[in-house]
XYZ file of C-alpha atoms in Angstrom:
527
model
C 0.203 -0.108 0.143
C 1.305 3.250 -0.893
C 1.872 5.857 1.683
C 0.457 9.191 1.917
C 3.300 12.112 2.163
C 3.467 14.502 4.848
C 2.657 17.854 3.469
C 5.242 20.227 3.596
C 4.750 23.589 5.573
C 6.990 26.766 5.865
C 5.899 27.306 9.284
C 8.399 30.548 9.339
C 6.927 31.954 6.246
C 3.851 31.753 7.083
C 4.386 32.875 10.633
C 2.728 36.359 10.507
C -0.810 34.596 9.606
C -0.181 31.746 12.137
C 0.320 34.489 15.257
C -2.639 36.386 14.124
C -5.039 33.203 13.938
C -3.198 31.857 16.917
C -4.193 34.700 18.666
C -7.771 34.607 17.910
C -8.043 30.901 19.668
C -6.836 32.320 22.431
C -9.298 34.636 22.746
C -11.744 31.855 22.139
C -10.372 30.308 24.852
C -10.611 33.583 27.208
C -14.508 34.158 26.363
C -15.183 30.781 27.369
C -12.916 30.465 30.929
C -11.744 34.369 31.972
C -14.122 35.836 34.347
C -16.262 38.657 32.500
C -14.545 41.324 34.637
C -11.146 40.256 33.246
C -11.967 39.495 29.205
C -11.535 42.781 28.473
C -8.206 43.467 30.038
C -6.752 40.406 28.328
C -8.132 40.833 24.797
C -6.706 44.204 24.131
C -3.402 43.422 24.802
C -3.467 40.191 23.355
C -5.169 41.873 20.241
C -2.340 44.450 19.473
C 0.584 42.815 20.965
C -0.845 40.159 18.243
C -1.203 42.407 15.082
C 2.274 44.092 16.396
C 4.069 40.676 16.104
C 2.944 39.787 13.235
C 3.885 42.995 11.283
C 7.224 42.661 12.981
C 7.663 39.374 11.675
C 6.330 40.274 7.694
C 9.312 43.418 8.464
C 12.086 40.613 9.078
C 11.065 38.624 6.064
C 11.616 41.773 4.094
C 14.756 43.065 5.636
C 16.409 40.208 5.852
C 15.628 38.880 2.135
C 13.640 36.130 3.047
C 10.821 36.694 0.416
C 10.299 33.423 -1.147
C 10.314 32.129 -4.592
C 8.061 29.838 -4.741
C 4.380 28.913 -3.132
C 4.422 27.613 0.347
C 1.939 25.252 2.203
C 2.136 22.539 -0.868
C 1.643 25.678 -3.354
C -1.491 26.859 -1.678
C -0.228 30.461 -0.216
C 1.858 32.677 -2.141
C 3.853 34.737 -0.080
C 5.754 36.942 -2.409
C 6.484 40.906 -2.470
C 2.857 42.143 -3.178
C 1.531 39.609 -0.707
C 4.045 41.007 2.153
C 3.127 44.615 1.512
C -0.357 44.061 1.402
C -0.064 41.839 4.691
C 1.913 44.811 6.376
C -0.871 47.393 5.155
C -3.457 45.353 6.415
C -2.104 44.485 9.986
C -1.337 48.319 10.463
C -4.852 49.341 9.671
C -6.224 46.643 11.516
C -4.169 47.868 14.457
C -5.095 51.229 14.568
C -9.043 50.351 14.197
C -8.751 47.802 17.100
C -7.422 51.339 18.871
C -11.195 52.544 17.565
C -12.705 49.280 18.768
C -11.381 49.659 22.403
C -13.250 52.818 22.980
C -16.242 52.585 24.970
C -19.711 53.387 23.596
C -19.371 51.709 20.236
C -21.145 48.351 20.752
C -24.254 47.144 22.209
C -24.232 45.407 25.850
C -26.568 42.526 24.847
C -26.661 41.496 21.208
C -29.139 38.987 22.364
C -31.750 41.074 23.683
C -34.710 42.815 21.352
C -33.523 46.690 20.300
C -35.548 48.921 22.991
C -36.476 46.129 25.710
C -35.788 46.063 29.369
C -33.693 43.836 28.687
C -31.078 45.640 26.984
C -31.438 48.621 29.424
C -30.574 46.188 31.858
C -27.799 45.056 30.160
C -26.380 48.718 29.542
C -27.091 49.411 33.163
C -25.078 46.568 34.452
C -22.200 47.945 31.976
C -22.290 44.932 29.852
C -19.910 44.461 26.845
C -19.174 42.175 23.918
C -15.636 41.118 24.676
C -15.811 38.453 21.614
C -15.629 41.681 19.125
C -11.786 40.991 19.738
C -11.052 37.363 18.771
C -13.867 38.112 15.975
C -11.898 40.962 14.894
C -8.466 38.821 15.216
C -10.462 35.908 12.881
C -11.390 38.592 9.977
C -7.928 40.104 9.980
C -6.525 36.119 9.644
C -9.128 35.961 6.796
C -7.615 38.988 5.061
C -4.133 38.017 5.418
C -5.014 34.638 3.481
C -7.859 35.868 1.061
C -4.901 37.750 -1.157
C -1.983 35.502 -0.678
C -3.996 32.482 -1.818
C -2.736 30.587 -4.711
C -5.204 28.390 -5.524
C -9.018 28.823 -5.645
C -10.057 26.770 -2.800
C -7.456 28.334 -0.636
C -9.076 31.777 -1.574
C -12.601 30.787 -0.961
C -11.484 29.446 2.783
C -9.989 32.822 3.385
C -13.141 34.624 2.066
C -14.974 33.134 4.552
C -12.813 33.578 7.126
C -12.613 37.340 6.416
C -16.742 37.600 5.805
C -18.119 35.454 9.014
C -16.918 37.544 11.668
C -17.576 41.174 9.594
C -21.162 39.827 9.469
C -21.643 39.622 13.244
C -19.598 42.584 13.844
C -21.815 44.660 11.625
C -24.681 43.825 13.737
C -23.314 44.796 17.532
C -23.669 48.590 17.225
C -24.363 50.092 20.388
C -26.860 52.876 19.268
C -29.911 52.778 16.030
C -29.876 48.849 17.111
C -32.702 47.937 14.391
C -30.553 49.584 11.440
C -27.421 47.614 12.895
C -28.981 44.394 13.002
C -30.304 45.245 8.919
C -27.075 46.262 8.177
C -25.623 42.895 9.446
C -28.951 41.056 8.051
C -28.062 42.454 4.136
C -24.451 41.909 4.611
C -24.969 38.180 5.446
C -27.694 37.428 2.860
C -25.798 39.270 -0.335
C -22.271 38.051 1.131
C -23.811 34.553 1.320
C -24.867 34.922 -2.670
C -21.623 36.062 -3.524
C -19.919 33.737 -1.665
C -21.654 30.968 -3.830
C -21.071 32.605 -7.282
C -17.102 32.281 -6.520
C -17.639 28.612 -5.326
C -19.809 27.662 -8.368
C -17.194 29.996 -10.998
C -14.260 27.470 -8.968
C -16.348 24.566 -10.205
C -16.918 25.530 -13.678
C -13.271 26.508 -13.919
C -11.846 23.280 -12.374
C -14.298 21.581 -14.827
C -11.961 23.606 -17.735
C -8.692 23.331 -15.936
C -8.732 20.365 -14.260
C -6.926 22.118 -11.069
C -7.763 25.253 -8.675
C -4.327 25.870 -8.760
C -3.579 29.655 -10.459
C -0.856 29.215 -12.459
C -2.678 25.415 -13.697
C -5.412 27.339 -14.671
C -3.333 29.685 -16.689
C -1.430 27.164 -18.030
C -4.798 25.188 -19.324
C -5.610 28.271 -21.175
C -2.348 28.701 -22.676
C -2.987 25.503 -24.236
C -6.412 25.746 -25.277
C -7.550 29.105 -26.531
C -11.027 28.534 -27.742
C -13.916 30.100 -26.095
C -14.802 27.161 -23.599
C -18.225 28.068 -22.456
C -17.275 26.386 -18.951
C -14.828 28.546 -18.613
C -16.645 31.623 -19.513
C -19.392 30.779 -17.254
C -16.801 30.491 -14.504
C -15.004 33.386 -15.417
C -18.301 35.543 -15.015
C -19.263 33.842 -11.469
C -15.658 34.305 -10.058
C -15.608 38.286 -11.361
C -19.099 38.724 -9.303
C -18.007 37.035 -6.442
C -14.492 39.470 -6.069
C -16.115 42.542 -7.505
C -18.829 41.958 -4.889
C -16.291 42.327 -1.957
C -15.065 45.487 -3.451
C -17.893 47.104 -3.919
C -18.048 47.953 -7.842
C -20.686 48.310 -9.795
C -22.987 47.048 -10.429
C -22.871 44.637 -6.962
C -22.287 47.875 -4.725
C -25.888 48.108 -3.082
C -24.904 46.576 -0.059
C -21.881 49.295 0.841
C -24.008 52.315 1.937
C -26.285 50.367 4.092
C -23.430 48.646 5.948
C -20.961 51.298 6.086
C -24.076 52.862 7.828
C -25.594 50.676 10.193
C -22.226 49.261 11.314
C -20.126 50.340 14.358
C -17.896 53.083 13.296
C -14.995 51.052 13.990
C -16.108 48.033 11.796
C -16.994 50.503 9.313
C -13.486 51.624 9.360
C -12.060 48.299 9.266
C -14.063 46.983 6.135
C -13.379 50.207 4.320
C -10.010 49.864 4.412
C -8.412 46.446 5.234
C -11.627 44.444 3.702
C -10.800 46.514 0.322
C -7.092 46.097 0.620
C -7.689 42.690 0.713
C -10.479 41.969 -1.892
C -8.822 43.932 -4.344
C -5.369 41.962 -3.791
C -7.159 39.141 -4.381
C -8.976 40.261 -7.849
C -5.125 40.915 -8.538
C -4.310 37.546 -8.167
C -6.979 35.902 -9.994
C -6.848 37.851 -12.907
C -3.744 38.360 -13.111
C -2.131 35.478 -12.335
C -4.705 32.758 -12.860
C -6.226 34.010 -15.836
C -3.621 36.020 -17.436
C -3.518 34.121 -20.492
C -7.526 35.408 -21.310
C -6.869 39.259 -20.217
C -7.549 39.821 -23.987
C -11.066 38.824 -22.730
C -11.736 39.865 -19.216
C -10.274 43.457 -19.387
C -13.219 45.003 -21.879
C -15.700 43.775 -19.031
C -13.459 45.080 -16.103
C -13.198 48.227 -18.320
C -16.968 48.852 -18.305
C -17.193 47.511 -14.629
C -14.619 50.329 -13.577
C -16.049 53.062 -15.741
C -19.426 52.237 -14.521
C -17.999 52.262 -10.534
C -16.519 55.620 -10.862
C -19.569 57.345 -12.499
C -21.966 55.469 -9.842
C -19.948 56.058 -7.041
C -19.301 59.463 -7.540
C -22.932 60.824 -8.817
C -24.548 58.930 -6.113
C -22.383 60.538 -3.287
C -23.530 63.826 -4.349
C -27.404 62.810 -3.365
C -26.505 61.139 -0.118
C -27.159 63.354 2.936
C -25.672 60.978 5.808
C -21.924 61.009 6.102
C -20.763 57.413 6.686
C -23.474 56.495 3.358
C -21.332 59.374 1.528
C -18.045 57.971 2.357
C -19.562 54.420 1.466
C -20.498 55.664 -1.989
C -16.729 57.706 -1.947
C -15.344 53.944 -1.561
C -17.342 52.631 -4.334
C -15.683 55.060 -6.329
C -12.226 54.890 -5.121
C -12.836 50.837 -5.802
C -13.447 52.135 -9.689
C -9.701 53.922 -9.638
C -8.335 50.783 -8.117
C -9.869 48.791 -10.887
C -8.725 51.247 -13.574
C -4.952 49.770 -12.453
C -6.178 46.330 -12.955
C -6.613 47.108 -16.123
C -3.241 48.644 -16.423
C -2.141 45.243 -18.096
C -0.204 44.648 -21.174
C 1.927 41.302 -20.696
C 5.138 43.365 -20.337
C 6.892 42.384 -17.009
C 8.118 45.788 -16.892
C 4.391 47.251 -17.230
C 3.234 45.183 -14.762
C 5.272 46.112 -12.147
C 4.486 49.818 -13.001
C 0.766 49.199 -12.585
C 1.305 47.139 -9.694
C 3.280 49.314 -7.702
C 0.608 51.908 -8.672
C -2.072 49.787 -6.965
C 0.007 48.937 -4.036
C 0.792 52.649 -3.348
C -2.745 53.579 -3.781
C -3.940 50.612 -1.237
C -1.922 51.837 1.475
C -2.229 55.583 1.297
C -6.326 55.561 1.033
C -6.757 52.651 3.501
C -4.813 55.327 6.048
C -6.614 58.347 4.972
C -9.812 56.047 5.558
C -9.351 55.269 8.709
C -8.296 59.036 10.087
C -11.853 59.850 8.156
C -13.850 57.444 10.254
C -12.253 58.034 13.243
C -13.055 61.806 13.004
C -16.704 60.639 12.433
C -16.756 58.948 15.607
C -16.148 61.974 17.650
C -19.144 64.294 16.484
C -22.345 63.233 18.373
C -25.732 63.611 19.221
C -27.248 62.826 22.219
C -28.611 59.541 20.353
C -25.105 58.969 19.010
C -22.892 59.850 16.103
C -24.427 62.860 14.104
C -24.530 61.290 10.734
C -26.713 63.665 9.070
C -24.646 66.102 7.200
C -26.967 69.110 8.226
C -25.554 68.544 11.813
C -22.046 69.012 10.201
C -23.202 72.831 9.658
C -20.520 75.228 11.551
C -18.267 72.700 12.817
C -15.169 74.624 11.862
C -16.103 77.171 14.442
C -17.050 74.934 17.011
C -14.171 72.472 16.862
C -11.656 74.207 14.166
C -8.996 71.752 14.581
C -11.451 68.753 14.169
C -13.029 69.835 11.238
C -9.763 71.160 9.638
C -8.344 67.500 10.163
C -11.501 65.936 8.505
C -11.368 68.597 5.560
C -7.884 67.455 5.013
C -8.530 63.981 4.429
C -11.678 64.946 2.202
C -9.166 66.470 0.079
C -6.829 63.705 -0.235
C -10.075 61.237 -1.130
C -10.750 64.150 -3.897
C -6.848 63.960 -4.897
C -5.850 67.657 -4.294
C -2.003 68.032 -5.036
C -0.003 68.014 -1.988
C -1.699 64.650 -0.346
C -1.522 61.383 -0.917
C -4.687 60.709 -2.769
C -3.517 63.067 -5.181
C -0.339 60.428 -6.064
C -1.797 57.583 -5.869
C -4.610 58.651 -8.522
C -1.718 59.924 -10.604
C 0.768 56.414 -10.332
C -2.855 54.745 -11.328
C -3.930 57.151 -14.591
C 0.073 57.080 -15.541
C -0.276 53.525 -15.643
C -3.245 53.053 -17.679
C -2.296 55.622 -19.839
C 1.560 53.980 -20.375
C -0.192 50.543 -20.745
C -2.802 51.886 -23.483
C 0.605 52.903 -25.355
C 2.366 49.734 -25.705
C 2.514 48.325 -29.217
C -0.383 46.084 -30.573
C -2.432 46.913 -28.047
C -6.062 47.036 -29.419
C -7.278 48.703 -26.137
C -4.674 51.441 -26.283
C -7.593 54.132 -27.049
C -10.038 52.272 -24.312
C -7.437 53.059 -22.084
C -7.132 56.481 -22.695
C -10.963 56.871 -22.346
C -11.131 55.319 -19.067
C -8.365 57.527 -17.993
C -10.537 60.576 -18.617
C -14.021 58.726 -17.083
C -11.794 58.451 -14.124
C -10.679 62.316 -13.969
C -14.130 63.131 -14.693
C -15.117 60.976 -11.603
C -12.657 62.552 -9.647
C -13.954 66.176 -10.912
C -17.372 65.322 -9.781
C -16.228 63.717 -6.439
C -14.362 66.638 -5.395
C -17.552 68.552 -5.468
C -19.509 66.601 -2.616
C -15.784 66.516 -0.788
C -15.716 70.395 -1.111
C -19.457 70.692 -0.171
C -18.882 69.265 3.465
C -16.014 71.236 3.835
C -17.964 74.440 3.021
C -20.820 73.114 5.357
C -18.256 73.082 8.033
C -16.796 76.393 7.825
C -19.081 78.645 5.419
C -22.620 77.793 7.790
C -23.464 79.101 10.914
C -23.827 76.573 13.871
C -26.875 75.195 15.320
C -27.665 76.168 19.005
C -28.161 72.588 19.482
C -25.637 71.307 17.328
C -23.635 68.191 17.815
C -21.236 67.813 20.612
C -17.587 66.927 20.446
C -16.945 64.204 22.303
C -13.394 63.884 24.099
C -11.221 61.725 22.021
C -9.527 58.617 24.115
C -5.618 58.164 23.428
C -6.313 55.819 20.602
C -8.460 57.678 18.992
C -6.021 60.707 19.088
C -3.141 58.789 17.966
C -5.249 57.080 15.072
C -6.416 60.397 13.811
C -2.612 61.812 14.289
C -0.954 58.930 12.915
C -3.293 59.169 9.457
C -3.129 62.931 9.187
C 0.433 62.502 9.291
C 1.091 59.952 7.001
C -1.551 61.360 4.410
C 0.686 64.765 4.622
C 3.921 63.069 4.566
C 3.186 60.743 1.678
C 1.751 64.188 -0.260
C 5.237 65.661 0.153
C 7.498 62.853 -0.008
C 5.672 59.961 -1.653
C 9.223 58.172 -3.086
C 9.266 56.426 0.153
C 6.268 54.509 -0.155
C 6.523 54.132 -3.841
C 9.837 52.690 -3.301
C 8.861 49.956 -1.177
C 6.033 49.086 -3.701
C 8.125 49.093 -6.566
C 10.338 46.203 -4.540
C 7.503 44.500 -3.554
C 5.859 44.257 -7.326
C 8.980 42.934 -8.731
C 8.106 39.326 -7.062
C 5.018 38.461 -7.943
C 4.256 35.124 -8.335
C 3.303 34.314 -12.121
C 4.244 30.621 -11.920
């Protein structure tokens, strides 16, 4: 009888991933065995230390030059340069989001109680809280790390579910506006389940064509069979739906505004930054590595999705009167800008490095600015919770000029105004797209220029609603019963300060982050 060979697992290379998942499991044990009054005092340092330790392990691998030259874990995980860069960005964003989560007042005392019931009031009076938020966040972060580094579709599906399932729960735990929070959780769960099913069915279809779920194996199978196999086309469409849902691309964006509005704001910040970074990384992994030999087929489709996403996000944001919904549509528009970078591939190794560098840079600077903006949102409060309606932000520049000035700067960075990190992010992506369209023999050269024009127009439209908020804050009289500015905790102050410094610093000196992104982009595993 032939023996089954033991799998080879490179534990040192996978250490950042294992640290996060290990801490999440320890957090579950803390919930099971530690007294309630001790749980938070254990969870907070455990969560922060595990995220910091995982980031330190990523840095050690990069600084020592220990970037693997081949996939690890029996070919299931690709810990290449882009994966390590994305891991570092996700871990930093998650760390600062945990500082926001640690603030009191964001999460309900008893999620099982009916909103507004006596049971809920009793739980709040007792000072109850959901400390299982911390292990749930760690599991979600672990899924975010695995999702973009997956080298086959089944591992990617596991990463997708590990990332999504905790977020479904976390979205329904807001202390204020309980019904809205529960509605957001249910919508996210139902639509997320549909998108996961599309992804899984697409994986089955692609396996039926290629006989493998390995991304390089799928690419090689397409190179041998250039015909348009119906099973392959259907599988590609289903995979695309599952992935584009996660980044909130049109026409799969309807969940984003409702979920972002209803979820606790620190969780919204985590989703708007970390989840988007992970999802775009997975899109790159599938379309560039797995479907590279079919780019002449999927590029026209992504062109239309990117253009529609930029237009829908920018135009619908103008109609919003709630600050978190406006930022949600802003996130949709930025997903479209990132898809412009995904389009910017021609097959030339040098061109792909330029495009990938631009995408990685954009993900890093946009994620940091997003967390800072949502941190500011947590501080502007009405008696019933956060002041969501834009009319409540009128005159904020006179009530709290420093806070309003910081928020205004974040909005200008979203708009891509020069001297901010957002300007260089958009410039890098658009320049890569234009350069891609000038490659000899590229039949989509004119189309790429047209897509950049759409992006510029969408940016101009987006600038309108960003500037509208700034005008409202600084050139309107504050209401007599205007919102109060909460006294920020040290964690919130640190989040806003770091986000502001990065947004300003990268806006003035982008070369440092661009250089790191360029080094990371040169080691993408194609095979």
